[in-house]
Coordinates of C-alpha atoms in Angstrom, one line a residue:
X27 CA 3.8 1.4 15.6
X28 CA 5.7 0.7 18.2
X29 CA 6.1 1.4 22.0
X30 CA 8.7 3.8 22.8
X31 CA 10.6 1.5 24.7
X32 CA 9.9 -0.5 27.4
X33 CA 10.4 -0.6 31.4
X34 CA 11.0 -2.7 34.4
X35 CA 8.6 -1.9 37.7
X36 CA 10.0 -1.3 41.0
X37 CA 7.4 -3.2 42.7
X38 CA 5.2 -5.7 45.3
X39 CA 2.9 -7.1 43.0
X40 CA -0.6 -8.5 44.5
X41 CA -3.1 -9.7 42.4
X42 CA -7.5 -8.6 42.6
X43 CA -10.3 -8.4 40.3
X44 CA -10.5 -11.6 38.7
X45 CA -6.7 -11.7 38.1
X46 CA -6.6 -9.1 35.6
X47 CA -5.6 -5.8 38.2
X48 CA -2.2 -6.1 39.7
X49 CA -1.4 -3.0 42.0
X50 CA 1.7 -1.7 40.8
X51 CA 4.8 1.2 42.2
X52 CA 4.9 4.1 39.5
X53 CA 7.3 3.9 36.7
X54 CA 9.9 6.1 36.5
X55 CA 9.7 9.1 34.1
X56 CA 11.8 10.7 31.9
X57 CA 12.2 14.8 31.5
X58 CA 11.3 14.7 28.5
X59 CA 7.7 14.9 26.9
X60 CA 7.1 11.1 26.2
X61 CA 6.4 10.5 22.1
X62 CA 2.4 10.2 22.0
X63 CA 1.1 8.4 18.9
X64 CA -1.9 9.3 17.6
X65 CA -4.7 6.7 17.3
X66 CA -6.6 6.5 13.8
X67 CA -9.6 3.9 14.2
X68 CA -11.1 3.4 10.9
X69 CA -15.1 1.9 10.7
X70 CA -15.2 0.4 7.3
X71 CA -17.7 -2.6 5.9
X72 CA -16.5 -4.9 2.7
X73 CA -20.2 -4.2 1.4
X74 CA -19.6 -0.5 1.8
X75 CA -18.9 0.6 -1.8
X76 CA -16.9 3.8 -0.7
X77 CA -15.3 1.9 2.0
X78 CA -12.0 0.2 -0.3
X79 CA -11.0 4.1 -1.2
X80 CA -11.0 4.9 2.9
X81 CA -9.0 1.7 3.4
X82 CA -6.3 2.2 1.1
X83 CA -6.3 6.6 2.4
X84 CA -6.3 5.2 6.0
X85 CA -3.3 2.7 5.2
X86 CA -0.8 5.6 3.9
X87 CA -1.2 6.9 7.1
X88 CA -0.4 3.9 9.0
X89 CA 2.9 4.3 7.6
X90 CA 3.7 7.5 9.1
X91 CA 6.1 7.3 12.6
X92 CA 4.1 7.7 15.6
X93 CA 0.5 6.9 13.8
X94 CA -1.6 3.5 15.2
X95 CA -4.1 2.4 12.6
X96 CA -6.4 -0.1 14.0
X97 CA -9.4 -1.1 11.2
X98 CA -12.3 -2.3 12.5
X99 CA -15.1 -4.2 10.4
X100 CA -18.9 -3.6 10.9
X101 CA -22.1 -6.0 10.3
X102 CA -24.5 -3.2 9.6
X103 CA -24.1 -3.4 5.9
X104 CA -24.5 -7.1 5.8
X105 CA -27.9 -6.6 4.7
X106 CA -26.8 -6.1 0.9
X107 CA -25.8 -9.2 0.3
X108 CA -22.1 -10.3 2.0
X109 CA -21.2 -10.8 5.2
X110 CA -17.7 -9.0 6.4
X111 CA -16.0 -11.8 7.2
X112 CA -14.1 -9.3 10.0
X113 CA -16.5 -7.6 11.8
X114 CA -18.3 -8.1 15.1
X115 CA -21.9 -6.2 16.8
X116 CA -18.9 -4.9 19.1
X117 CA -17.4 -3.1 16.8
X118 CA -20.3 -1.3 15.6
X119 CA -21.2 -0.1 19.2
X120 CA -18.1 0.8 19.7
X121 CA -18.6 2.9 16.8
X122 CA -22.2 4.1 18.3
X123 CA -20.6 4.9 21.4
X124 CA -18.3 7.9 18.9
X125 CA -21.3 9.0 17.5
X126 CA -22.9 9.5 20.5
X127 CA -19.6 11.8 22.4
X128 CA -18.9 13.4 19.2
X129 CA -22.4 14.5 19.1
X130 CA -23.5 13.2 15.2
X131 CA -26.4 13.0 14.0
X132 CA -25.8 9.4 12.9
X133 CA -23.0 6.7 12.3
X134 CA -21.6 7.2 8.9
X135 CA -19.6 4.5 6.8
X136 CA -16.4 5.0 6.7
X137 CA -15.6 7.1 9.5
X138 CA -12.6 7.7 11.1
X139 CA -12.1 8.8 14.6
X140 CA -8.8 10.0 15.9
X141 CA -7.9 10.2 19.4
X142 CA -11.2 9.8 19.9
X143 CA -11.9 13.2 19.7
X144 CA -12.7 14.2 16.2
X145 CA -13.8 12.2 12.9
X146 CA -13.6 12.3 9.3
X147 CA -14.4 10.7 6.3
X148 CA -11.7 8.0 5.4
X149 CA -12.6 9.1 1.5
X150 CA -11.2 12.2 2.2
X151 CA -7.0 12.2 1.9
X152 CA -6.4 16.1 2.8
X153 CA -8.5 16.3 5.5
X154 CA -7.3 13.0 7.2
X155 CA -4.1 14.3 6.9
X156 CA -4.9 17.4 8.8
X157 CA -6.5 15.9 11.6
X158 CA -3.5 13.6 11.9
X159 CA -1.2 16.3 12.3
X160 CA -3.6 18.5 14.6
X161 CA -3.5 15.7 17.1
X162 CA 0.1 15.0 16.5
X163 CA 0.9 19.3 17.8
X164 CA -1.6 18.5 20.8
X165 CA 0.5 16.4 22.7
X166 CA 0.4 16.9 26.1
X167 CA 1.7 15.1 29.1
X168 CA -0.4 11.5 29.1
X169 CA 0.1 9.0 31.5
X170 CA 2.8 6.9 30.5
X171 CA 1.4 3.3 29.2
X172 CA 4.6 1.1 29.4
X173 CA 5.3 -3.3 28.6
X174 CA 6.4 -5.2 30.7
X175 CA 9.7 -7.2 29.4
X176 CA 8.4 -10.3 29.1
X177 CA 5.0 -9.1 27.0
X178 CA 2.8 -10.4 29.4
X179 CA 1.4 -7.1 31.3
X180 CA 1.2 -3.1 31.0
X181 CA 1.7 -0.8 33.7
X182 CA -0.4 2.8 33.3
X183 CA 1.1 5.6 35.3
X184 CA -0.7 8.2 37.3
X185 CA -2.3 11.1 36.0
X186 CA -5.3 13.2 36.4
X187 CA -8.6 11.3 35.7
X188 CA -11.5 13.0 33.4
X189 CA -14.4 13.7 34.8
X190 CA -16.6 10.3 34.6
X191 CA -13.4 8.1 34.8
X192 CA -11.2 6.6 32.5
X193 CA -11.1 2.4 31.5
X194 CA -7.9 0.6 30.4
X195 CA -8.5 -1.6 27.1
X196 CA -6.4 -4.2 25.0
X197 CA -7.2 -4.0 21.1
X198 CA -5.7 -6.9 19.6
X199 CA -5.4 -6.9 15.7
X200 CA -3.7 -8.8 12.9
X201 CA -0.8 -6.5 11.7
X202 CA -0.3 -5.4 7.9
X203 CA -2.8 -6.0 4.9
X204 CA -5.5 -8.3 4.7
X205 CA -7.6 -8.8 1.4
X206 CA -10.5 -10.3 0.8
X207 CA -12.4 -11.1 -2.4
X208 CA -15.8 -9.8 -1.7
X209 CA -18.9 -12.3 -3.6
X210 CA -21.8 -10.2 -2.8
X211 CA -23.3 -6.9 -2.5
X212 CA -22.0 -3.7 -3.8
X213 CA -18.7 -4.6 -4.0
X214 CA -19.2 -8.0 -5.6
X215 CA -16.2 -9.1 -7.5
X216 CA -13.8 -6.3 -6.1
X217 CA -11.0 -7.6 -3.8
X218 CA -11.1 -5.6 -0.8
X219 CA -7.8 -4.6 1.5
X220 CA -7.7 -3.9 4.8
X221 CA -4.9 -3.0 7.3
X222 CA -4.3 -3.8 10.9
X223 CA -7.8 -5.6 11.6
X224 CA -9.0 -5.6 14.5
X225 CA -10.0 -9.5 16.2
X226 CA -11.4 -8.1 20.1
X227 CA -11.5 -4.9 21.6
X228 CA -10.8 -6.5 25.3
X229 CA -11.6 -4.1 28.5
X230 CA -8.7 -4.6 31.5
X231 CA -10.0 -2.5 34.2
X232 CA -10.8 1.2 35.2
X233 CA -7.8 3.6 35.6
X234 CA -8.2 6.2 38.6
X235 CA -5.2 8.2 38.1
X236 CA -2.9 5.7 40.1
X237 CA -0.1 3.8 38.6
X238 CA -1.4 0.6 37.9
X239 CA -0.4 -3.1 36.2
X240 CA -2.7 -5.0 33.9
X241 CA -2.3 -8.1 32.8
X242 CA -2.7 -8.3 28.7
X243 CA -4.5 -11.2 27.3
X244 CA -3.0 -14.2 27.2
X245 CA -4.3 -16.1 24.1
X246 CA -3.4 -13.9 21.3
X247 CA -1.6 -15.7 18.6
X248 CA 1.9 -15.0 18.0
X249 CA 1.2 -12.7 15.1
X250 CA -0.8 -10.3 16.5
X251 CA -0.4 -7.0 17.9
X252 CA -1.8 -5.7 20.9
X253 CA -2.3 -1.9 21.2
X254 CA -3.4 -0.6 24.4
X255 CA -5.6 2.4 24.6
X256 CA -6.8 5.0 28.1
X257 CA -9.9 6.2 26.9
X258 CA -12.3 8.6 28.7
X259 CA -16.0 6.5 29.7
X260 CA -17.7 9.6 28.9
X261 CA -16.9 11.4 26.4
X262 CA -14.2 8.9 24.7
X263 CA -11.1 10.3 24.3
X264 CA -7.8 8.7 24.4
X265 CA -6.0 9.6 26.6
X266 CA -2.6 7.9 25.8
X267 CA -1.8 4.9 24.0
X268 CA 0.8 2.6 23.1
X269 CA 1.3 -0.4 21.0
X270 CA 2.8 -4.0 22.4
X271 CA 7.0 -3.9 21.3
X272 CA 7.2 -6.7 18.8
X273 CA 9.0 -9.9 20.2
X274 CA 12.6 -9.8 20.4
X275 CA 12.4 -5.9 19.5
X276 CA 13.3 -3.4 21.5

């Protein structure tokens, strides 16, 4: 879940916007097709009682090479008696906002969306699998999303924009498996696992199809992992993504 490498800009840097836009020269590209992972965000709840089966489907694919799982925790089943002690009303509107470009009916739970462009039901092992690989054989030519050496920015290369514009956002999670012993609701007296929780979904700026360099947030701890995503305002897709190089990794 790594980046594929990172890359040194070329560049006069100026800063704008707050300080979190720094106008940047374009990174240079290789040939070759860049590796694309493909970006599985799973919408599960502790007090979901078919949620635990979708975490543990969703975490054999986090395993696989070029996959980025990022679990995100929502409130909305609080009602039954336990609190999720990871999610946030962001989260769930995040969700909403899938429901909404995927043109559901209603938000389901758990969902999984991948690239943003297609869901499933995390429950369902075969059919998460498929989608996985569909989106792996529609790889295309994204705009690169590099790291700067010293961790502290991303650059975003040029590319067409969709139609409606595209924004620039940090997710910051806590790598690898959580669990939690759940004390209420349906799952009362289950221990629950998740992996790669997400803490903040964290918006950088808008991307217009110029190279550009953001700067990533600076108070993450020093055991979490920052996965940047390009995603479509409109109608939501990812465009590419890339996850922050691990310190002292190349």
């Amino acid at each position: 879940m790594m980046a594929r490498g990172l890359f040194r800009y070329g560049m006069t840097a100026a800063a704008a916007g707050m300080g979190l836009l720094v106008a940047a020269a374009a990174p240079s590209r290789e040939r070759d097709a860049p590796v694309q992972p493909v970006v599985v965000e799973l919408f599960t709840a502790q007090g979901c009682a078919g949620c635990p089966d979708a975490n543990r489907t969703v975490e054999t694919v986090a395993e696989n090479p070029g996959v980025i799982v990022l679990t995100y925790g929502v409130d909305y089943w609080d009602y039954l008696g336990w609190s999720d002690t990871f999610a946030r009303p962001e989260f769930a509107e995040r969700q909403r906002a899938y429901r909404q470009a995927l043109k559901l009916r209603n938000v389901s739970t758990p969902q999984v969306v991948i690239d943003g462009r297609r869901h499933v039901s995390g429950a369902r092992p075969p059919e998460l699998k498929a989608a996985v690989e569909a989106e792996a054989r529609d790889r295309g030519w994204p705009p690169e999303i590099e790291f700067r050496e010293t961790g502290d920015r991303v650059g975003v290369g040029s590319g067409r924009p969709p139609e409606g514009g595209a924004e620039v956002v940090a997710v910051v999670y806590q790598p690898g498996q959580q669990t939690v012993e759940v004390k209420g609701g349906d799952n009362r007296g289950r221990a629950v696992t998740h992996v790669n929780v997400v803490r903040e979904v964290r918006r950088l700026g808008d991307w217009n199809g110029r190279p550009v360099l953001f700067l990533l947030p600076q108070d993450t701890g020093i055991d979490e992992g920052v996965v940047v995503l390009l995603q479509a305002k409109d109608d939501r897709r990812i465009l590419s993504s890339a996850a922050r190089p691990e310190p002292g990794r190349d």
